[in-house]
Coordinates of C-alpha atoms and ligand atoms in Angstrom, one line a residue:
Chain A
M133 CA -64.1 79.5 161.9
G134 CA -60.9 79.5 164.0
I135 CA -58.4 79.0 161.2
H136 CA -58.1 79.5 157.5
K137 CA -55.8 77.3 155.4
F138 CA -54.8 77.4 151.8
H139 CA -52.1 76.4 149.4
L140 CA -50.4 79.0 147.3
N141 CA -47.0 79.7 145.8
G142 CA -45.5 76.4 147.1
K143 CA -46.7 76.8 150.7
N144 CA -49.4 75.3 152.8
I145 CA -50.4 78.2 155.0
V146 CA -52.5 78.2 158.1
L147 CA -53.8 81.5 159.5
D148 CA -55.1 81.5 163.0
V149 CA -57.8 84.1 162.6
N150 CA -58.0 85.6 166.1
S151 CA -54.4 85.6 167.2
G152 CA -53.1 86.5 163.8
S153 CA -50.5 83.7 163.9
V154 CA -49.4 82.4 160.6
H155 CA -47.9 78.9 160.1
V156 CA -46.4 77.1 157.2
V157 CA -47.2 73.4 157.5
D158 CA -46.4 70.2 155.6
E159 CA -49.1 68.2 153.7
L160 CA -49.7 66.0 156.7
V161 CA -50.6 68.7 159.1
F162 CA -52.6 70.4 156.3
D163 CA -54.7 67.2 156.0
I164 CA -55.1 66.6 159.7
L165 CA -56.5 70.0 160.1
D166 CA -59.5 69.0 158.0
F167 CA -60.6 66.7 160.8
Y168 CA -58.8 68.0 163.9
K169 CA -61.6 69.7 165.6
E170 CA -64.3 67.1 165.1
S171 CA -62.3 63.9 165.4
T172 CA -60.2 62.0 167.9
L173 CA -56.6 61.1 167.1
E174 CA -57.7 57.5 166.6
D175 CA -60.3 58.5 164.0
I176 CA -57.7 60.7 162.2
I177 CA -55.3 57.8 162.1
L178 CA -58.0 55.7 160.5
K179 CA -58.7 58.3 157.9
L180 CA -55.1 59.0 157.0
E181 CA -53.1 55.9 157.6
N182 CA -53.3 54.8 154.0
R183 CA -51.4 57.9 153.0
Y184 CA -49.1 58.6 156.0
D185 CA -47.1 56.8 158.6
K186 CA -48.9 56.3 161.8
S187 CA -46.1 57.6 164.0
D188 CA -45.9 60.7 161.8
I189 CA -49.6 61.3 162.2
K190 CA -49.2 61.1 166.0
E191 CA -46.3 63.5 166.0
A192 CA -48.0 66.0 163.8
Y193 CA -51.1 65.8 165.9
K194 CA -49.1 66.6 168.9
E195 CA -47.6 69.7 167.3
I196 CA -51.0 71.0 166.4
K197 CA -52.2 70.3 170.0
K198 CA -49.3 72.3 171.4
L199 CA -50.1 75.3 169.2
E200 CA -53.7 75.1 170.2
D201 CA -52.8 75.0 173.9
E202 CA -50.6 78.1 173.3
E203 CA -53.5 79.8 171.6
L204 CA -51.7 80.0 168.3
L205 CA -54.3 77.8 166.6
Y206 CA -58.0 77.9 167.2
S207 CA -57.6 80.8 169.5
K208 CA -60.7 82.7 170.8
D209 CA -61.6 86.3 170.0
H210 CA -60.7 88.2 173.1
Y211 CA -61.2 91.6 171.6
E212 CA -64.9 92.2 171.0
K213 CA -65.7 92.9 174.6
H214 CA -63.0 95.5 174.9
F215 CA -64.5 97.9 172.5
N216 CA -66.0 101.1 173.4
Y217 CA -67.6 102.6 170.3
K218 CA -68.6 105.8 172.0
D219 CA -66.3 108.7 172.5
Q220 CA -65.2 108.6 168.9
N221 CA -66.4 112.0 167.6
I222 CA -62.9 112.8 166.5
V223 CA -62.1 113.9 163.0
K224 CA -58.6 113.3 161.9
A225 CA -58.6 113.2 158.2
L226 CA -60.2 115.2 155.4
C227 CA -60.4 114.7 151.7
L228 CA -60.6 118.2 150.2
H229 CA -62.3 118.2 146.8
V230 CA -60.6 121.4 145.7
A231 CA -61.8 121.1 142.1
H232 CA -64.9 119.5 140.9
D233 CA -63.6 119.8 137.4
C234 CA -61.1 117.9 135.3
N235 CA -58.9 118.1 132.3
L236 CA -59.3 114.4 131.6
N237 CA -62.4 112.5 130.7
C238 CA -61.8 109.2 132.5
K239 CA -64.7 106.8 131.9
Y240 CA -65.0 105.6 135.4
C241 CA -64.3 108.8 137.2
F242 CA -65.8 109.5 140.6
A243 CA -66.3 112.9 139.1
S244 CA -68.5 111.4 136.4
Q245 CA -67.1 112.9 133.2
G246 CA -65.4 115.6 135.1
N247 CA -68.5 117.5 135.9
Y248 CA -69.8 116.1 139.2
S249 CA -73.5 115.8 138.3
G250 CA -73.3 118.8 136.0
K251 CA -71.6 121.4 138.2
R252 CA -68.0 122.5 137.6
E253 CA -66.7 124.1 140.7
L254 CA -63.4 125.1 142.3
M255 CA -63.1 125.4 146.1
P256 CA -62.6 129.0 147.2
L257 CA -59.7 129.7 149.6
D258 CA -62.0 130.6 152.5
V259 CA -63.9 127.3 152.3
G260 CA -60.6 125.4 152.3
K261 CA -59.4 127.4 155.3
K262 CA -62.7 126.8 157.2
A263 CA -62.2 123.0 156.4
L264 CA -58.8 123.0 158.0
E265 CA -60.0 124.9 161.0
F266 CA -62.9 122.4 161.3
L267 CA -60.3 119.6 161.3
V268 CA -57.9 120.9 163.9
K269 CA -60.8 121.9 166.2
N270 CA -62.5 118.6 166.0
S271 CA -59.4 116.4 166.3
R272 CA -59.3 116.7 170.1
N273 CA -56.1 115.0 171.4
R274 CA -55.1 113.4 168.1
K275 CA -51.8 114.8 166.9
N276 CA -51.4 113.3 163.5
L277 CA -53.9 114.5 161.0
D278 CA -54.2 113.8 157.2
V279 CA -55.4 116.1 154.5
D280 CA -55.7 114.9 150.9
F281 CA -56.1 117.3 148.0
F282 CA -58.5 115.6 145.7
G283 CA -60.8 116.4 142.8
G284 CA -61.6 116.2 140.0
E285 CA -58.1 117.3 139.3
P286 CA -56.7 119.4 142.2
L287 CA -54.0 121.0 140.0
L288 CA -56.7 123.0 138.4
N289 CA -56.9 124.9 141.7
F290 CA -53.3 124.8 142.6
E291 CA -53.0 128.4 143.9
V292 CA -55.6 127.5 146.6
V293 CA -53.8 124.2 147.3
K294 CA -50.6 126.2 148.0
E295 CA -52.3 128.7 150.2
L296 CA -54.0 125.9 152.1
V297 CA -50.7 124.1 152.8
I298 CA -49.3 127.3 154.2
Y299 CA -52.4 127.9 156.3
G300 CA -52.3 124.3 157.5
R301 CA -48.8 124.7 158.6
K302 CA -49.7 127.8 160.6
L303 CA -52.7 126.0 162.2
Q304 CA -50.7 122.9 163.1
D305 CA -48.2 125.0 165.1
E306 CA -51.0 126.9 166.8
Y307 CA -52.9 123.7 167.8
D308 CA -49.8 121.5 168.3
K309 CA -50.8 119.1 165.4
N310 CA -48.9 117.4 162.7
I311 CA -50.7 117.6 159.4
S312 CA -49.6 115.2 156.7
F313 CA -50.6 116.4 153.2
T314 CA -51.3 114.2 150.1
I315 CA -52.3 115.2 146.6
T316 CA -53.8 112.9 144.1
T317 CA -53.3 114.0 140.5
N318 CA -53.6 112.8 136.9
G319 CA -50.3 114.7 136.2
L320 CA -51.3 116.6 133.1
L321 CA -50.6 120.0 134.6
L322 CA -47.4 119.1 136.4
D323 CA -44.5 121.5 135.7
D324 CA -41.3 122.2 137.5
E325 CA -42.8 124.6 139.8
K326 CA -45.6 122.4 140.9
I327 CA -43.3 119.4 141.1
D328 CA -41.0 121.2 143.5
F329 CA -43.9 122.5 145.6
I330 CA -45.4 119.0 145.9
N331 CA -42.1 117.4 146.7
E332 CA -41.3 120.0 149.3
H333 CA -44.7 120.1 151.1
M334 CA -46.6 117.0 150.5
E335 CA -45.8 113.9 152.6
N336 CA -47.4 111.7 150.0
V337 CA -48.4 112.0 146.3
V338 CA -50.7 109.7 144.5
L339 CA -50.2 109.6 140.7
S340 CA -52.9 108.2 138.5
L341 CA -51.8 105.8 135.8
D342 CA -53.7 102.7 134.7
G343 CA -50.7 100.7 133.4
R344 CA -49.9 99.9 129.8
K345 CA -50.3 102.7 127.3
E346 CA -53.2 101.2 125.4
V347 CA -55.1 100.5 128.6
H348 CA -54.4 103.9 130.1
D349 CA -55.3 105.8 126.9
K350 CA -58.6 103.9 126.5
M351 CA -59.9 104.7 129.9
R352 CA -58.2 108.0 130.5
P353 CA -58.6 110.2 127.4
T354 CA -58.2 113.9 127.4
I355 CA -61.1 116.1 126.8
N356 CA -60.3 116.2 123.1
N357 CA -60.3 112.4 123.2
K358 CA -56.6 111.9 122.8
G359 CA -54.6 109.5 125.0
S360 CA -52.9 111.0 128.1
Y361 CA -50.2 108.4 128.7
D362 CA -47.3 110.0 126.8
L363 CA -48.0 113.4 128.4
I364 CA -47.9 112.2 131.9
V365 CA -45.4 109.4 132.2
Q366 CA -42.4 111.7 131.7
K367 CA -43.8 114.1 134.3
F368 CA -44.3 111.4 136.8
K369 CA -40.7 110.1 136.2
K370 CA -39.4 113.6 136.8
L371 CA -41.4 114.1 140.0
I372 CA -40.4 110.8 141.5
E373 CA -36.8 111.3 140.6
K374 CA -36.7 114.7 142.3
R375 CA -38.7 113.4 145.3
G376 CA -35.9 111.5 147.0
N377 CA -37.0 109.2 149.8
K378 CA -40.5 110.7 150.2
D379 CA -43.5 108.6 149.8
Y380 CA -45.5 108.3 146.5
F381 CA -47.9 105.9 145.0
I382 CA -48.6 105.1 141.4
R383 CA -52.3 104.3 141.4
G384 CA -54.6 102.9 138.7
T385 CA -57.9 101.3 138.2
F386 CA -58.6 98.1 136.3
T387 CA -61.8 97.2 134.5
R388 CA -63.1 94.3 132.5
D389 CA -61.1 95.6 129.6
N390 CA -57.9 94.6 131.2
L391 CA -58.6 91.5 133.2
D392 CA -54.9 90.7 132.5
F393 CA -54.1 93.5 134.8
S394 CA -51.0 91.8 136.3
K395 CA -49.3 93.1 133.1
D396 CA -50.3 96.6 134.0
V397 CA -48.8 96.3 137.5
L398 CA -45.6 94.9 136.0
H399 CA -45.7 97.7 133.5
Y400 CA -45.3 100.1 136.4
K401 CA -42.2 98.3 137.3
E402 CA -40.8 98.5 133.8
L403 CA -41.3 102.3 133.9
G404 CA -39.3 102.3 137.1
F405 CA -42.2 103.0 139.4
D406 CA -41.9 100.8 142.5
V407 CA -44.6 101.8 144.9
T408 CA -47.9 100.9 143.3
S409 CA -51.6 100.1 143.6
L410 CA -54.2 99.1 141.1
E411 CA -57.8 98.9 142.1
P412 CA -60.8 97.2 140.7
V413 CA -63.3 99.6 139.3
V414 CA -66.5 100.0 141.2
C415 CA -69.4 101.3 139.2
D416 CA -72.9 100.6 138.1
P417 CA -73.0 97.0 136.8
N418 CA -74.6 98.2 133.6
E419 CA -71.6 100.1 132.5
D420 CA -69.8 98.3 129.7
Y421 CA -66.5 98.3 131.7
S422 CA -67.9 97.1 135.0
L423 CA -66.6 94.0 136.8
L424 CA -69.2 91.2 137.1
E425 CA -69.4 87.8 138.7
E426 CA -68.4 86.2 135.5
H427 CA -65.0 88.0 135.6
I428 CA -64.1 87.0 139.1
E429 CA -62.3 83.7 138.3
K430 CA -60.0 85.4 135.9
I431 CA -59.3 88.3 138.4
L432 CA -58.4 85.9 141.2
E433 CA -56.1 84.0 138.9
E434 CA -54.5 87.3 137.9
Y435 CA -53.7 88.2 141.5
E436 CA -52.1 84.8 141.9
K437 CA -50.0 85.3 138.8
L438 CA -48.9 88.7 140.0
S439 CA -48.0 87.3 143.4
K440 CA -45.6 84.8 141.7
E441 CA -43.9 87.6 139.8
Y442 CA -43.8 89.7 142.9
I443 CA -42.0 87.0 144.8
K444 CA -39.4 86.6 142.0
I445 CA -38.8 90.4 141.9
N446 CA -38.5 90.8 145.6
K447 CA -36.3 87.7 145.9
S448 CA -33.9 89.1 143.4
G449 CA -33.2 92.0 145.8
E450 CA -35.1 94.6 143.8
R451 CA -37.7 96.7 145.6
F452 CA -41.2 96.6 144.3
I453 CA -44.3 97.3 146.3
F454 CA -47.9 96.5 145.4
Y455 CA -50.1 98.0 148.1
H456 CA -52.4 95.1 148.7
F457 CA -49.5 92.6 148.9
V458 CA -47.8 94.3 151.8
I459 CA -48.7 92.8 155.1
D460 CA -46.9 93.4 158.4
L461 CA -46.9 90.1 160.2
D462 CA -44.8 91.3 163.1
Q463 CA -47.2 93.9 164.2
G464 CA -49.2 96.0 161.8
P465 CA -52.1 98.1 163.0
C466 CA -53.7 97.6 166.3
V467 CA -56.9 95.6 166.8
I468 CA -59.2 98.5 167.2
R469 CA -58.0 99.9 163.9
R470 CA -58.6 96.5 162.3
V471 CA -62.1 96.3 163.7
T472 CA -63.2 99.8 162.8
G473 CA -61.8 100.1 159.3
C474 CA -61.6 103.2 157.2
G475 CA -63.4 105.6 159.5
A476 CA -65.5 107.1 156.8
G477 CA -68.2 109.3 158.3
S478 CA -66.5 109.4 161.7
N479 CA -62.8 110.0 161.6
Y480 CA -62.6 110.7 157.9
L481 CA -64.8 113.1 155.9
A482 CA -64.8 114.6 152.5
V483 CA -65.4 118.3 151.8
T484 CA -66.9 119.6 148.5
P485 CA -65.9 122.9 146.9
S486 CA -68.8 124.6 148.6
G487 CA -67.9 123.3 152.0
D488 CA -70.4 120.4 152.4
L489 CA -69.3 117.4 154.4
Y490 CA -69.8 113.8 153.3
P491 CA -68.7 110.5 154.9
C492 CA -66.0 110.1 152.3
H493 CA -65.0 111.0 148.8
Q494 CA -67.1 108.2 147.3
F495 CA -70.3 109.6 148.8
V496 CA -69.9 113.2 147.7
D497 CA -72.9 114.8 146.1
Q498 CA -75.3 112.0 147.2
P499 CA -77.7 114.3 149.0
Q500 CA -78.9 111.7 151.5
F501 CA -75.3 111.4 152.7
K502 CA -74.6 115.1 153.3
I503 CA -73.5 115.0 156.9
G504 CA -72.9 118.7 157.6
D505 CA -70.7 121.5 156.3
V506 CA -67.5 123.2 157.4
F507 CA -69.3 126.3 158.7
N508 CA -71.8 124.5 161.0
G509 CA -70.0 121.2 161.6
I510 CA -71.8 117.9 161.7
I511 CA -75.5 118.3 161.4
R512 CA -76.6 114.7 160.8
E513 CA -75.5 113.0 164.0
D514 CA -77.7 110.1 163.1
L515 CA -75.6 109.5 160.0
R516 CA -72.4 109.8 161.8
D517 CA -73.6 107.3 164.4
K518 CA -74.7 105.0 161.7
F519 CA -71.3 105.1 160.0
R520 CA -69.4 104.8 163.3
S521 CA -71.4 101.7 164.3
V522 CA -70.4 99.8 161.2
N523 CA -67.5 97.5 162.0
I524 CA -66.5 93.8 161.6
Y525 CA -68.5 92.8 164.6
T526 CA -71.7 94.5 163.6
K527 CA -71.8 93.3 160.0
E528 CA -73.2 89.8 159.7
E529 CA -71.0 88.7 156.8
C530 CA -67.8 90.0 158.4
K531 CA -68.3 88.6 161.8
D532 CA -67.5 85.1 160.6
C533 CA -65.1 85.9 157.9
W534 CA -61.5 84.7 158.2
A535 CA -60.2 87.8 156.5
K536 CA -61.8 90.3 158.9
F537 CA -58.7 91.5 160.8
Y538 CA -56.9 92.3 157.5
C539 CA -59.8 93.6 155.5
S540 CA -61.6 95.5 158.2
G541 CA -64.9 95.0 156.7
G542 CA -64.4 96.4 153.2
C543 CA -65.6 99.6 151.6
M544 CA -68.9 101.0 152.8
A545 CA -69.2 103.0 149.6
N546 CA -68.9 99.8 147.5
A547 CA -71.4 98.2 149.8
Y548 CA -73.8 101.1 149.3
Y549 CA -73.5 101.4 145.5
I550 CA -73.9 97.7 144.9
N551 CA -76.2 96.6 147.7
K552 CA -77.8 99.9 148.8
D553 CA -76.7 99.2 152.3
I554 CA -73.4 100.3 153.9
T555 CA -73.5 97.2 156.2
K556 CA -73.7 94.7 153.3
P557 CA -70.3 94.0 151.9
Y558 CA -69.9 93.9 148.1
K559 CA -69.4 90.2 147.3
L560 CA -67.0 90.5 144.5
G561 CA -64.9 92.9 146.6
C562 CA -64.8 90.3 149.3
A563 CA -63.6 87.6 146.9
M564 CA -60.8 89.9 145.6
E565 CA -59.8 91.0 149.1
K566 CA -59.5 87.5 150.4
K567 CA -57.4 86.5 147.4
R568 CA -55.1 89.5 147.9
I569 CA -54.7 88.6 151.6
E570 CA -53.8 85.0 150.6
C571 CA -51.3 86.3 148.1
A572 CA -49.8 88.6 150.7
L573 CA -49.5 85.8 153.3
S574 CA -47.9 83.5 150.7
I575 CA -45.5 86.2 149.7
A576 CA -44.5 86.8 153.3
A577 CA -43.9 83.1 153.7
N578 CA -41.8 82.9 150.6
L579 CA -39.8 86.0 151.4
K580 CA -39.0 84.7 154.9
D581 CA -37.2 81.6 153.5
Chain B
M266 CA -41.2 71.4 165.3
K267 CA -40.9 69.1 162.4
H268 CA -44.2 69.6 160.6
I269 CA -45.0 73.2 161.4
K270 CA -43.0 76.4 161.0
T271 CA -44.6 79.4 162.7
I272 CA -43.7 82.6 160.7
S273 CA -45.7 84.9 162.9
G274 CA -46.7 84.5 166.5
R275 CA -49.4 86.2 168.4
S276 CA -49.2 89.4 166.4
L277 CA -52.8 90.5 167.0
N278 CA -52.8 90.0 170.7
K279 CA -49.6 92.0 171.0
T280 CA -51.3 95.0 169.6
V281 CA -54.1 95.2 172.2
C282 CA -52.0 97.0 174.8
N283 CA -51.4 100.1 172.7
S284 CA -54.6 99.7 171.0
G285 CA -56.7 102.5 169.6
C286 CA -54.5 105.6 170.0
G287 CA -55.8 106.7 166.6
E288 CA -52.6 108.3 165.4
C289 CA -52.1 106.1 162.4
Q290 CA -53.0 107.1 158.9
T291 CA -56.5 106.6 157.5
S292 CA -56.0 103.9 155.0
C293 CA -58.1 105.2 152.2
Q294 CA -56.2 108.4 152.2
S295 CA -52.9 106.9 151.5
A296 CA -53.2 104.9 148.4
C297 CA -56.1 103.2 147.0
K298 CA -59.1 105.4 147.5
T299 CA -61.4 102.5 146.9
S300 CA -60.9 100.0 149.7
C301 CA -60.0 99.9 153.3
T302 CA -57.4 97.2 153.7
V303 CA -55.6 97.9 156.9
G304 CA -53.4 94.8 157.2
N305 CA -50.6 96.7 155.6
Q306 CA -50.9 99.9 157.6
K307 CA -48.1 101.0 159.9
C308 CA -48.7 101.5 163.6
E309 CA -47.5 104.9 164.8
N310 CA -46.3 103.4 168.1
D311 CA -44.1 100.9 166.3
K312 CA -41.9 103.3 164.3
Ligands
LIG694 S1 -65.9 92.9 153.8 FE1 -66.0 90.8 153.1 S2 -63.8 90.1 153.0 FE2 -64.0 91.9 154.3 S3 -64.2 91.1 156.4 FE3 -66.3 91.5 155.6 S4 -67.0 89.6 154.7 FE4 -64.7 89.5 155.0
LIG695 S1 -66.1 103.9 152.5 FE1 -64.7 103.0 151.0 S2 -64.0 104.7 149.7 FE2 -64.9 105.6 151.6 S3 -63.2 105.9 153.0 FE3 -64.1 103.9 153.4 S4 -62.9 102.4 152.2 FE4 -62.5 104.4 151.3

């Protein structure tokens, strides 16, 4: 594998997989690299001399060789042997499902029509408190902890959310931790009081919006089957305006109904929302909105289209962020983080309203994935071990994938729901992820000009 | 170099020395809830 090269947005880009070096090269180098590893300089000259000047070929070859010697091209993987997968029984993030109930009826909801397999349930305060205690007690020497209020719709249980934030602050002082709270909401119940509380106490807020009005209203109707777009956009604007510099995300889902989803991302921009993410729906392939193999070409094209607009916008000096197009080429996360990925089932767990623990929010209420509960802690050590052992070196597909240090092995829940195996990456997901990384690299290259 | 412009050097190797402190955010938490891209995460040691 060694390198990955591609052409996008006017650049020939070469990524050296193991060192993480990124090079922008001319056509000549791009062509030489097709043969470089297998051929001698003489052979390469024979192959390319009808198109390039001989002395240029020699010169370019030398440059490649120099980078190879400096381990900036075709470098080896020095990391695998450093890993110690043991000693990782540390929990540092919880997703609290404070409400398995919802006031919207989104078609693709994790909470399947707002009723989580038939049960509507709010998390009682004492269960939430137990969860926070479980977190601080199992976080060992980790200082920074994350708690996300999730649902269903967490604003349906807002009094408990408020109490839990206050309790969390007390615990963090007692245990010398730093808890960062996030809330994910559909916005319907936002009012001034809630907006102010969220802005004061939540380090991050994720606001669900699918893009253009017709797209949003089709997938995210209210319980009475009305659109929800008009109701929430004003509220989101108000929240963000009052939020100052604190983080937020506008987040949506796209389906086969809006394969032209770059328009939806750009619609966020039109609304003045500049920190965004839009995710492919993951669901049973038999649903009439699912993404299938036959849609992939259009989806990849759409990411490219978005990347072109993205470059234009950011070059004009405006700030606009699409989550998957951000890539930190100077450092970014450490290698261990890149190898181990999301941490579902080990560092990260989801808590149901009744206090059951699952590997992450996407596995909630799948009985075979119940890993413990907040009263007794982890019960299924075997399950925890299984999740912990999944990483880019233990997954066949990922091991040899050029994208592994950016992707980190994809989503285990997607893998499970599509392939019934958390170690078998979801193929469409991989194709999209790789395209997003190519877009991100080409954006970085263009913005560095 | 005439033919190659390196826009990022050995960025991955650099991260090995402070590797694995575990203080960074869990990616799924922060934004997307359906994937685990980490290439865009911030390192807590780099702030
Ligand atoms: S999940 Fe797919 S894209 Fe990601 S590293 Fe594995 S094979 Fe590559
Ligand atoms: S398994 Fe998927 S949904 Fe769950 S935490 Fe990991 S990336 Fe997120």
